Coordinates of C-alpha atoms and ligand atoms in Angstrom, one line a residue:
M1 CA -0.2 -0.1 -0.1
R2 CA 1.5 3.3 -1.3
I3 CA 0.0 6.3 0.8
L4 CA 0.0 9.9 -0.2
I5 CA 0.4 12.1 2.8
L6 CA -0.3 15.6 2.4
S7 CA -0.2 18.7 4.6
D8 CA -0.6 22.2 5.5
I9 CA -2.3 22.7 2.0
H10 CA -3.3 26.2 3.3
A11 CA -6.1 26.7 0.5
N12 CA -3.4 27.0 -2.2
F13 CA -5.3 25.0 -5.2
T14 CA -2.6 25.5 -7.5
A15 CA 0.1 23.9 -5.3
L16 CA -2.2 21.0 -4.5
E17 CA -3.2 20.3 -8.3
A18 CA 0.4 20.5 -9.6
A19 CA 1.5 18.0 -6.8
L20 CA -1.5 15.5 -7.4
A21 CA -0.5 15.9 -11.2
K22 CA 3.3 14.7 -10.4
A23 CA 1.9 11.9 -7.8
V24 CA -0.5 10.2 -10.4
G25 CA -0.4 6.7 -10.4
R26 CA 2.3 6.4 -7.6
W27 CA -0.1 6.1 -4.5
D28 CA -2.9 3.9 -3.6
A29 CA -4.3 5.8 -0.5
A30 CA -4.4 9.6 0.4
V31 CA -4.4 11.0 4.2
C32 CA -4.0 14.7 5.4
L33 CA -2.7 15.9 8.2
G34 CA -4.4 18.9 8.5
D35 CA -4.7 22.8 8.0
I36 CA -6.5 22.5 5.1
V37 CA -7.3 26.1 5.0
G38 CA -6.2 29.4 5.9
Y39 CA -3.5 31.9 4.1
G40 CA -4.3 30.9 0.7
P41 CA -6.8 31.9 -2.0
D42 CA -9.3 28.4 -2.5
P43 CA -10.4 27.6 0.8
A44 CA -13.6 25.8 -1.1
E45 CA -11.7 24.2 -3.6
V46 CA -9.2 22.8 -1.7
S47 CA -12.0 21.6 1.1
E48 CA -13.9 19.9 -1.8
K49 CA -11.1 18.2 -3.4
I50 CA -9.4 17.0 -0.2
R51 CA -13.1 15.8 1.3
S52 CA -13.3 13.7 -2.2
L53 CA -9.5 12.5 -2.2
V54 CA -8.4 11.6 1.1
Q55 CA -9.5 8.5 3.2
S56 CA -8.1 10.1 6.4
C57 CA -7.8 13.4 7.5
I58 CA -7.0 15.0 11.1
R59 CA -7.5 18.7 11.7
G60 CA -5.0 21.3 11.8
N61 CA -4.9 24.5 13.9
H62 CA -6.3 26.7 11.0
D63 CA -9.1 24.6 10.5
K64 CA -10.3 24.9 13.9
A65 CA -9.8 28.6 13.7
V66 CA -12.2 28.8 11.1
T67 CA -14.4 26.8 12.1
G68 CA -14.9 28.4 16.0
I69 CA -13.4 25.3 17.5
M70 CA -10.3 27.3 18.6
D71 CA -10.3 30.9 19.2
T72 CA -7.6 33.1 17.2
E73 CA -6.1 35.3 20.2
D74 CA -2.8 33.4 19.9
F75 CA -2.8 34.1 16.1
N76 CA -0.9 37.1 14.8
P77 CA -2.9 40.0 13.1
V78 CA -1.9 38.9 9.3
A79 CA -3.1 35.1 10.0
K80 CA -6.2 36.0 11.8
A81 CA -7.1 38.4 9.0
A82 CA -6.9 35.2 7.0
V83 CA -9.0 33.4 9.1
D84 CA -11.8 35.6 9.1
W85 CA -11.5 35.9 5.1
T86 CA -11.6 31.9 5.1
R87 CA -14.7 31.6 7.1
K88 CA -16.6 33.9 4.7
Q89 CA -15.6 31.8 1.5
L90 CA -17.2 28.6 2.9
S91 CA -20.5 26.8 2.6
P92 CA -22.0 25.8 5.9
E93 CA -21.6 22.5 4.4
L94 CA -17.9 22.9 4.1
L95 CA -17.2 24.4 7.5
Q96 CA -19.4 21.3 9.0
W97 CA -17.1 19.2 7.5
L98 CA -13.8 21.0 8.7
A99 CA -15.7 21.1 12.3
A100 CA -16.1 17.6 12.3
L101 CA -12.1 16.3 11.0
P102 CA -10.5 14.2 14.1
Q103 CA -8.1 15.4 16.5
G104 CA -4.5 13.3 16.1
P105 CA -3.1 10.8 16.9
L106 CA -4.8 8.6 14.2
E107 CA -3.5 5.2 13.2
T108 CA -4.3 4.2 9.7
N109 CA -2.5 1.8 7.3
G110 CA 0.1 1.4 10.0
I111 CA 1.3 5.1 10.0
V112 CA 0.1 7.2 12.8
L113 CA -1.1 11.1 11.7
V114 CA -0.5 13.9 14.0
H115 CA -0.8 17.9 13.0
G116 CA 2.0 19.1 15.7
A117 CA 3.2 17.1 18.5
F118 CA 2.1 13.5 19.7
Q119 CA 0.7 14.9 22.8
D120 CA -0.4 18.4 21.8
E121 CA -2.0 18.8 18.2
D122 CA -1.3 22.7 18.5
E123 CA 2.6 22.5 19.4
Y124 CA 5.1 22.7 16.8
V125 CA 7.9 19.8 16.5
F126 CA 11.5 21.6 15.2
T127 CA 14.1 19.9 17.9
P128 CA 14.7 16.5 18.6
A129 CA 13.8 17.1 21.9
Q130 CA 10.4 18.3 20.9
A131 CA 10.3 14.9 18.8
L132 CA 11.5 12.7 21.4
E133 CA 7.8 12.0 23.1
G134 CA 6.3 11.0 19.6
L135 CA 9.2 9.0 18.7
L136 CA 8.6 6.7 22.0
D137 CA 5.1 7.2 22.3
S138 CA 3.6 6.7 19.1
T139 CA 1.5 3.3 18.1
S140 CA 3.4 2.7 14.8
P141 CA 6.8 2.8 14.2
V142 CA 6.5 5.4 11.5
T143 CA 4.5 8.6 12.4
F144 CA 3.8 11.6 10.2
F145 CA 3.4 15.2 11.5
G146 CA 3.1 18.7 10.2
H147 CA 2.4 21.9 11.6
T148 CA 6.1 23.6 10.8
H149 CA 6.0 23.6 7.2
H150 CA 9.6 21.8 7.2
Q151 CA 10.2 18.9 5.2
G152 CA 12.5 16.3 7.1
G153 CA 12.0 14.7 10.1
F154 CA 13.7 12.5 13.5
A155 CA 14.8 8.5 13.8
Y156 CA 15.3 7.1 16.9
F157 CA 17.3 4.0 17.6
D158 CA 19.3 2.5 20.4
S159 CA 19.1 5.8 22.6
N160 CA 20.2 7.5 19.5
L161 CA 18.2 10.3 17.9
E162 CA 18.8 11.4 14.4
V163 CA 17.6 14.6 12.7
L164 CA 17.3 13.4 9.3
Q165 CA 17.9 16.1 6.3
I166 CA 16.2 14.7 3.2
R167 CA 15.5 17.4 0.4
P168 CA 15.0 16.9 -3.0
R169 CA 17.7 19.2 -4.8
P170 CA 16.4 21.9 -7.3
N171 CA 16.7 19.8 -10.3
E172 CA 15.1 16.8 -8.4
L173 CA 11.1 16.1 -7.7
F174 CA 11.8 13.6 -4.8
A175 CA 14.6 12.0 -2.5
P176 CA 14.0 8.7 -1.0
L177 CA 14.3 7.6 2.7
R178 CA 15.1 3.9 3.5
I179 CA 12.8 2.9 6.5
E180 CA 15.0 0.6 8.8
P181 CA 13.0 -1.7 10.4
E182 CA 14.5 -1.5 14.1
R183 CA 14.2 2.5 14.1
R184 CA 11.3 4.7 14.9
Y185 CA 10.6 8.1 12.9
M186 CA 8.9 10.8 12.7
L187 CA 8.5 12.3 9.2
N188 CA 7.2 15.7 8.1
P189 CA 5.8 15.7 4.6
G190 CA 6.4 19.5 4.4
S191 CA 3.6 22.1 3.4
I192 CA 1.7 21.9 0.1
G193 CA 0.3 25.5 0.1
Q194 CA 3.2 27.3 2.2
P195 CA 6.6 26.0 2.5
R196 CA 8.7 27.2 5.0
D197 CA 11.9 26.0 4.6
A198 CA 13.5 28.0 1.9
D199 CA 12.4 26.1 -0.9
P200 CA 9.2 27.1 -2.4
R201 CA 8.1 24.4 -4.0
A202 CA 5.0 22.5 -3.0
S203 CA 5.9 19.2 -0.6
F204 CA 4.5 15.9 0.2
A205 CA 5.6 12.5 0.7
I206 CA 4.8 9.1 -0.3
A207 CA 5.0 6.2 2.2
D208 CA 5.7 2.5 0.9
L209 CA 6.5 0.6 3.8
A210 CA 6.4 -2.9 2.3
N211 CA 9.1 -1.5 0.7
H212 CA 10.7 0.3 3.4
T213 CA 10.8 3.6 1.3
V214 CA 9.2 7.2 2.2
E215 CA 9.8 9.6 -0.6
F216 CA 10.0 13.3 0.3
W217 CA 8.6 15.3 -2.8
R218 CA 8.9 18.7 -4.2
V219 CA 7.0 20.3 -6.9
P220 CA 7.2 23.5 -8.5
Y221 CA 4.1 25.5 -9.4
E222 CA 2.6 28.6 -10.7
I223 CA 3.1 30.8 -7.5
G224 CA 2.2 34.0 -9.8
K225 CA -0.9 32.8 -10.2
V226 CA -2.2 32.1 -6.5
Q227 CA -0.4 35.7 -5.5
S228 CA -3.1 37.4 -8.0
R229 CA -5.7 35.7 -6.7
M230 CA -4.5 36.6 -3.1
R231 CA -4.3 40.2 -3.9
K232 CA -7.7 40.0 -5.7
A233 CA -9.4 38.5 -2.6
G234 CA -7.6 41.3 -0.4
L235 CA -5.5 39.0 1.9
P236 CA -2.4 40.4 3.6
E237 CA 0.5 41.2 1.4
P238 CA 3.2 39.3 3.7
L239 CA 1.3 36.2 3.4
V240 CA 1.3 37.0 -0.5
Q241 CA 5.0 37.6 -0.9
R242 CA 6.3 34.8 1.4
L243 CA 4.9 32.0 -1.1
E244 CA 8.0 33.0 -3.3
F245 CA 10.7 33.0 -0.7
G246 CA 9.1 29.6 0.9
R247 CA 9.6 31.4 4.2
Ligands
ZN1 ZN1 0.0 25.0 8.6

C-alpha cells in the first residue's frame, strides 16, 4: 500500500493540483495531516478536493480556528485576517465537514498521523527534544506530522536521535528515505501550500512501508497565479510575498 501524505495545504489549489499531477499513479490511498484552509485564496476548492480524495484526515489549528473550535487570540494579526476572510468563503456544509475532522493521533494503514506534536496537536516539533515524545510514545514505528511546514524529520534507534535532512535538490522531484525496521520515525512531508524551509516548491510524501521507503517530494507550481488571486481577495501582503521565498 502506497500512501500519499499531504499536509498544510492552506487553501492553495494551484499547488495542490501541481502536486497531485506529479503523484498520479504512484499511490493507493491518500491521507491529510490538517491545515486544509487558512492563508491561501482557494479554501472552498481545496476543501472539496481533499474531502473527495483522502481516506483519513485530521484537523489542524487553522481548520479549528476557521470553524470556531479554537479562538484566534494566539494568532498573529495577519493569520487572523486570513481566518476571518476564509470563514466567509466556505459553505455551511464545508464548514461542518472541517469542524468534524478528528483530532490526531490517528492510526491508519500502519502509520500514525498527527498535526503538531504527538501529545499536543497545536505544538510545533522543530527540535529532536520536541520529537522524542512522539518517537517513543507513538503506536506505530512511523508517525507523520505537519504544522512546522519544514520537510524532513527524526529517527530514533538505541537511545540515539538523528535529525533527517532529506530534501530533493532543485533539479530533483523527490528524495527517498530508507525505513530501517529497528528504527522509529517522526516524518514531516512539508507543506503543500506554504512551505517555510527555504524551498518554495509544494512538498508532500509518499510512504511505501512494505518496500521500506518514504519519498519526500518537491513540485514547482505557478506561484504568481496564486499571488494574484490572493491580492484580488485582499489577503495580507506578507502572506502573498512569502510564497515565492518559501519562508
Ligand atoms: Zn499550517
